[in-house]
PDB file of C-alpha atoms in Angstrom:
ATOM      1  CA  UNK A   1     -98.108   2.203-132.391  1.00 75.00           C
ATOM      2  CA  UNK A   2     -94.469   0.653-133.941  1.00 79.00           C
ATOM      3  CA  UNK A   3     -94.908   3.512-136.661  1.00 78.00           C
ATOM      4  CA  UNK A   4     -95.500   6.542-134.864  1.00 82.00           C
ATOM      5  CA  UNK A   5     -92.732   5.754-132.032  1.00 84.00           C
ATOM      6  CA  UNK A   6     -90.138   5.086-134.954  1.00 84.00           C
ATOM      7  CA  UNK A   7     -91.787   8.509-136.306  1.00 82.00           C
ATOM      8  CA  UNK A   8     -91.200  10.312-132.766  1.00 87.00           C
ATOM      9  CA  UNK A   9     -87.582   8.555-132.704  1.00 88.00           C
ATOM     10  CA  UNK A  10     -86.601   8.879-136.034  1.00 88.00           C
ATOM     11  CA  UNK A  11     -83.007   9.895-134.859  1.00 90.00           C
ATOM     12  CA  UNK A  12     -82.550   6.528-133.118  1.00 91.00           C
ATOM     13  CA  UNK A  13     -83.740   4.820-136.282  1.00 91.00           C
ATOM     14  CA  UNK A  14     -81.161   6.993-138.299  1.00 93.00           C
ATOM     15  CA  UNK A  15     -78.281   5.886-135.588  1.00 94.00           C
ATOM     16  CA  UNK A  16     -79.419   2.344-135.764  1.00 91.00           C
ATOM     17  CA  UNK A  17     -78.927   2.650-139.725  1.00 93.00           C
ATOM     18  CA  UNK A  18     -75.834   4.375-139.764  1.00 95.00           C
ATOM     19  CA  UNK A  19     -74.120   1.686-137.037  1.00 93.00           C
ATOM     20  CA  UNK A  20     -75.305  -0.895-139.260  1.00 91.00           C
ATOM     21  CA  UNK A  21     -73.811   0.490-142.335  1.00 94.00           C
ATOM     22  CA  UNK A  22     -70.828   2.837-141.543  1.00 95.00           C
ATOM     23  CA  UNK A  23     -70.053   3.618-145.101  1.00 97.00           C
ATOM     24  CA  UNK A  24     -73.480   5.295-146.009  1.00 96.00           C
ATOM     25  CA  UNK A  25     -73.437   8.990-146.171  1.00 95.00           C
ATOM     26  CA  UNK A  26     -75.264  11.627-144.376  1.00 95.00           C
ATOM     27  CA  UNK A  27     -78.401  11.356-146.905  1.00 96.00           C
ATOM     28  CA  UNK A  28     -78.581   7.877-147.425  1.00 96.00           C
ATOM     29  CA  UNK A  29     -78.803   7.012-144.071  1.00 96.00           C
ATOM     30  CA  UNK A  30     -81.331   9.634-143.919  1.00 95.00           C
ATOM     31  CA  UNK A  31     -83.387   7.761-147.021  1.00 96.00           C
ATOM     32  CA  UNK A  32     -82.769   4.494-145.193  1.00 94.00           C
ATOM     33  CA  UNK A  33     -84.563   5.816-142.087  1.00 92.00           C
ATOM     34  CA  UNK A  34     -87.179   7.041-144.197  1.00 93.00           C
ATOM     35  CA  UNK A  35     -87.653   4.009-146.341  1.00 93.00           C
ATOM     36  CA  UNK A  36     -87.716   1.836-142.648  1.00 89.00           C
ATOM     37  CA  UNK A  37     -90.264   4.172-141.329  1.00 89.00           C
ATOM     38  CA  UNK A  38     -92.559   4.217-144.135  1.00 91.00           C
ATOM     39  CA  UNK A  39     -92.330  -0.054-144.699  1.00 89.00           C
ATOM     40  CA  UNK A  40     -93.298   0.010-140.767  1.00 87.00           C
ATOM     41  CA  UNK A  41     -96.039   2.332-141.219  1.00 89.00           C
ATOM     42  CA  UNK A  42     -97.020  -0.287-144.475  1.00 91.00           C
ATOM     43  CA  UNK A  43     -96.773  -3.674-142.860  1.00 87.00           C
ATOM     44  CA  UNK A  44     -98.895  -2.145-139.580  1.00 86.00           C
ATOM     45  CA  UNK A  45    -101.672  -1.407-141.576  1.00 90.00           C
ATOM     46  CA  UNK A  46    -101.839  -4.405-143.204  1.00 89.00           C
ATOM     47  CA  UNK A  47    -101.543  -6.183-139.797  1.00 84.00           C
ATOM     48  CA  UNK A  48    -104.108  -4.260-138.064  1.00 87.00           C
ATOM     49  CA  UNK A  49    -106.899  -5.132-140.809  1.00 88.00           C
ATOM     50  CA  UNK A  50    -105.768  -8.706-140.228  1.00 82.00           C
ATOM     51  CA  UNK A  51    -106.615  -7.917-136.714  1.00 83.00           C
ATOM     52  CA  UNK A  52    -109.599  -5.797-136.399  1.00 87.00           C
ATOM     53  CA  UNK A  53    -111.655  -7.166-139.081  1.00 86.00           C
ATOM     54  CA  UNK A  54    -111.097 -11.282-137.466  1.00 86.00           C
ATOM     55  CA  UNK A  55    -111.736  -9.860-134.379  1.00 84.00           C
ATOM     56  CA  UNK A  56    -115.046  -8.196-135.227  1.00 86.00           C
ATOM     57  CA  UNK A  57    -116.180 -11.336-137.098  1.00 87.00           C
ATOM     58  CA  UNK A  58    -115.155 -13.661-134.406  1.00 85.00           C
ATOM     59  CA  UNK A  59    -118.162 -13.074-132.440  1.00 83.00           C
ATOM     60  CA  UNK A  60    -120.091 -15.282-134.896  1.00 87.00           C
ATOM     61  CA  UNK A  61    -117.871 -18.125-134.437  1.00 88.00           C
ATOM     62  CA  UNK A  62    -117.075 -19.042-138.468  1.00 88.00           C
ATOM     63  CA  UNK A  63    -113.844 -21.246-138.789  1.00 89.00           C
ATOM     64  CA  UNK A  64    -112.473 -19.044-141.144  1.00 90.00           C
ATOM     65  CA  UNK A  65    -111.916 -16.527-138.713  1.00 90.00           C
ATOM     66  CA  UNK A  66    -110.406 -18.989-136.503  1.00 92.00           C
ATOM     67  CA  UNK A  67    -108.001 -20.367-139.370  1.00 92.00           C
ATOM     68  CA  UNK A  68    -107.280 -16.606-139.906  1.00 90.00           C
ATOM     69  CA  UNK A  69    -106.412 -15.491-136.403  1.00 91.00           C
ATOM     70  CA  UNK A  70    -104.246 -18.404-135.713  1.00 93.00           C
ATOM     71  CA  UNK A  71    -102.619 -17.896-139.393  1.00 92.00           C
ATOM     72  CA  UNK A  72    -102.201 -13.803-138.816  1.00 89.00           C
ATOM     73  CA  UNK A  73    -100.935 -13.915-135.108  1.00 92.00           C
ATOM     74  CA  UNK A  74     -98.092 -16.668-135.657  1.00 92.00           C
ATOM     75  CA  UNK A  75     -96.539 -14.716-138.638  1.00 90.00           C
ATOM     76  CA  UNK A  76     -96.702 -11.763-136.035  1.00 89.00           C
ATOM     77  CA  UNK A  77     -94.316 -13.574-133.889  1.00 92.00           C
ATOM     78  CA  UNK A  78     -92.166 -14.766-136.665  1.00 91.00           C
ATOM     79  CA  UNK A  79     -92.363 -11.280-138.210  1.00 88.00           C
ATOM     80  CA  UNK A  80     -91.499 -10.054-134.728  1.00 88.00           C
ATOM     81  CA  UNK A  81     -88.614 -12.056-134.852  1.00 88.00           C
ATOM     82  CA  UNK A  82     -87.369 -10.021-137.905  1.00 84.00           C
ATOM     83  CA  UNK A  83     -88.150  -6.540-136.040  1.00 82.00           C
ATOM     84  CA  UNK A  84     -86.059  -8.435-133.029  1.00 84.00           C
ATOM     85  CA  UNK A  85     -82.996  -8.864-135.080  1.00 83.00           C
ATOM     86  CA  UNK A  86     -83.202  -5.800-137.005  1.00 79.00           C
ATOM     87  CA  UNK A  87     -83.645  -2.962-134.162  1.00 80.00           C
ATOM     88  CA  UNK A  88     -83.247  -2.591-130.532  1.00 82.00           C
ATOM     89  CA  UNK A  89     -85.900  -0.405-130.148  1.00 84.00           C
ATOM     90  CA  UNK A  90     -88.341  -2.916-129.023  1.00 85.00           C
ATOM     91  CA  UNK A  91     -86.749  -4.942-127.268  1.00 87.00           C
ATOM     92  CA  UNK A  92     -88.820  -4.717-124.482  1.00 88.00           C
ATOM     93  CA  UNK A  93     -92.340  -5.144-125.809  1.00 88.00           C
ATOM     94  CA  UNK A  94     -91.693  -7.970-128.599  1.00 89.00           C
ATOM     95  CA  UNK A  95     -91.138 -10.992-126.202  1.00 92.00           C
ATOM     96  CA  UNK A  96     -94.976  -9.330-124.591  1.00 92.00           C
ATOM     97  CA  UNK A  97     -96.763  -8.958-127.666  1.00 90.00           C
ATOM     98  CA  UNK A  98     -95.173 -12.540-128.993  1.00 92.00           C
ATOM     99  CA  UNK A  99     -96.570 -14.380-125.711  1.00 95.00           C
ATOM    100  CA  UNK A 100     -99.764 -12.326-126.213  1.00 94.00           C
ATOM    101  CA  UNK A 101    -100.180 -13.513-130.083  1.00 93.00           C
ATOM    102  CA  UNK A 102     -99.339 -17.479-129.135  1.00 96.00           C
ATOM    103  CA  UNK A 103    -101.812 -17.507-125.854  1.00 96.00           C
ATOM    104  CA  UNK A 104    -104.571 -16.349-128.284  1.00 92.00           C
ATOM    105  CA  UNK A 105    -103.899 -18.614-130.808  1.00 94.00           C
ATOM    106  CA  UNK A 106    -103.794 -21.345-128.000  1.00 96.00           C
ATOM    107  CA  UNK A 107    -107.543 -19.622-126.324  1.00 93.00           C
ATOM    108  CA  UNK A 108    -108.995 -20.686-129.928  1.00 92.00           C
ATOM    109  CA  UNK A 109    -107.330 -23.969-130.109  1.00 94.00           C
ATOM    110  CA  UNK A 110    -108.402 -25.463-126.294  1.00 94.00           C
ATOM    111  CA  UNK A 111    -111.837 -27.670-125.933  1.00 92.00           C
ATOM    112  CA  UNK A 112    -114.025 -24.629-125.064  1.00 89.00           C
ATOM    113  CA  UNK A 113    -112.483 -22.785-128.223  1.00 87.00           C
ATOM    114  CA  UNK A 114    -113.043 -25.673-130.071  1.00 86.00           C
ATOM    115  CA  UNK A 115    -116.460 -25.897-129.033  1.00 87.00           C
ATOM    116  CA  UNK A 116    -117.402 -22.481-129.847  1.00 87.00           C
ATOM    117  CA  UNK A 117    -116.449 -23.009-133.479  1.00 85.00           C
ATOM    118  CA  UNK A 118    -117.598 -26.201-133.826  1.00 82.00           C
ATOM    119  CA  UNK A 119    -121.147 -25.182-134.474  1.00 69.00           C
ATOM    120  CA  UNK A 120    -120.527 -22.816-137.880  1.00 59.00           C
ATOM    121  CA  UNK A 121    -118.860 -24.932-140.131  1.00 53.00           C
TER     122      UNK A 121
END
């Protein structure tokens, strides 16, 4: 979703870039709105294979996938920090999503999480 609403407000990414950098030019704030968009779009796709495919394989309860979720969701929150400090835009949703990523990593860590990896080694 982070790439298409920094598609659909590519003007606020634009102002974002040109109050950051006041001596860029019409066109290179342009290309630095571009360039932001299209590293969003990027790391997003990345992130959601590290999501859907754990979360498909979970189900059978291997440790890897349990090493991998905790591993994948925690550099979401510190990658959300970086998407934090960099643009306003999200304000809103990244202290959401970051609770969401650490209660899941806490869900597999508990006894009964535990327990339902214990038996696939």
């Amino acid at each position: 979703m982070v790439p298409l609403v920094m598609w659909a407000r590519e003007g606020a990414v634009r102002d974002e870039v040109a109050a950051a950098h006041p001596e860029f030019g019409v066109a290179e704030v342009a290309r630095a709105a571009d360039v932001a968009v299209g590293a969003a779009v990027g790391f997003h796709l990345v992130l959601l294979l590290l999501c859907v495919v754990p979360a498909w394989k979970l189900r059978g309860g291997r440790v890897w996938v349990r090493r991998l979720v905790t591993v994948s969701q925690l550099a979401g929150v510190l990658f959300s920090v970086f998407s934090w400090s960099s643009s306003g835009m999200f304000h809103a949703v990244i202290p959401v999503l970051g609770a969401l990523q650490v209660a899941s990593v806490v869900l597999l860590w508990v006894p009964a999480g535990r327990e339902f990896f214990a038996g696939s080694r």
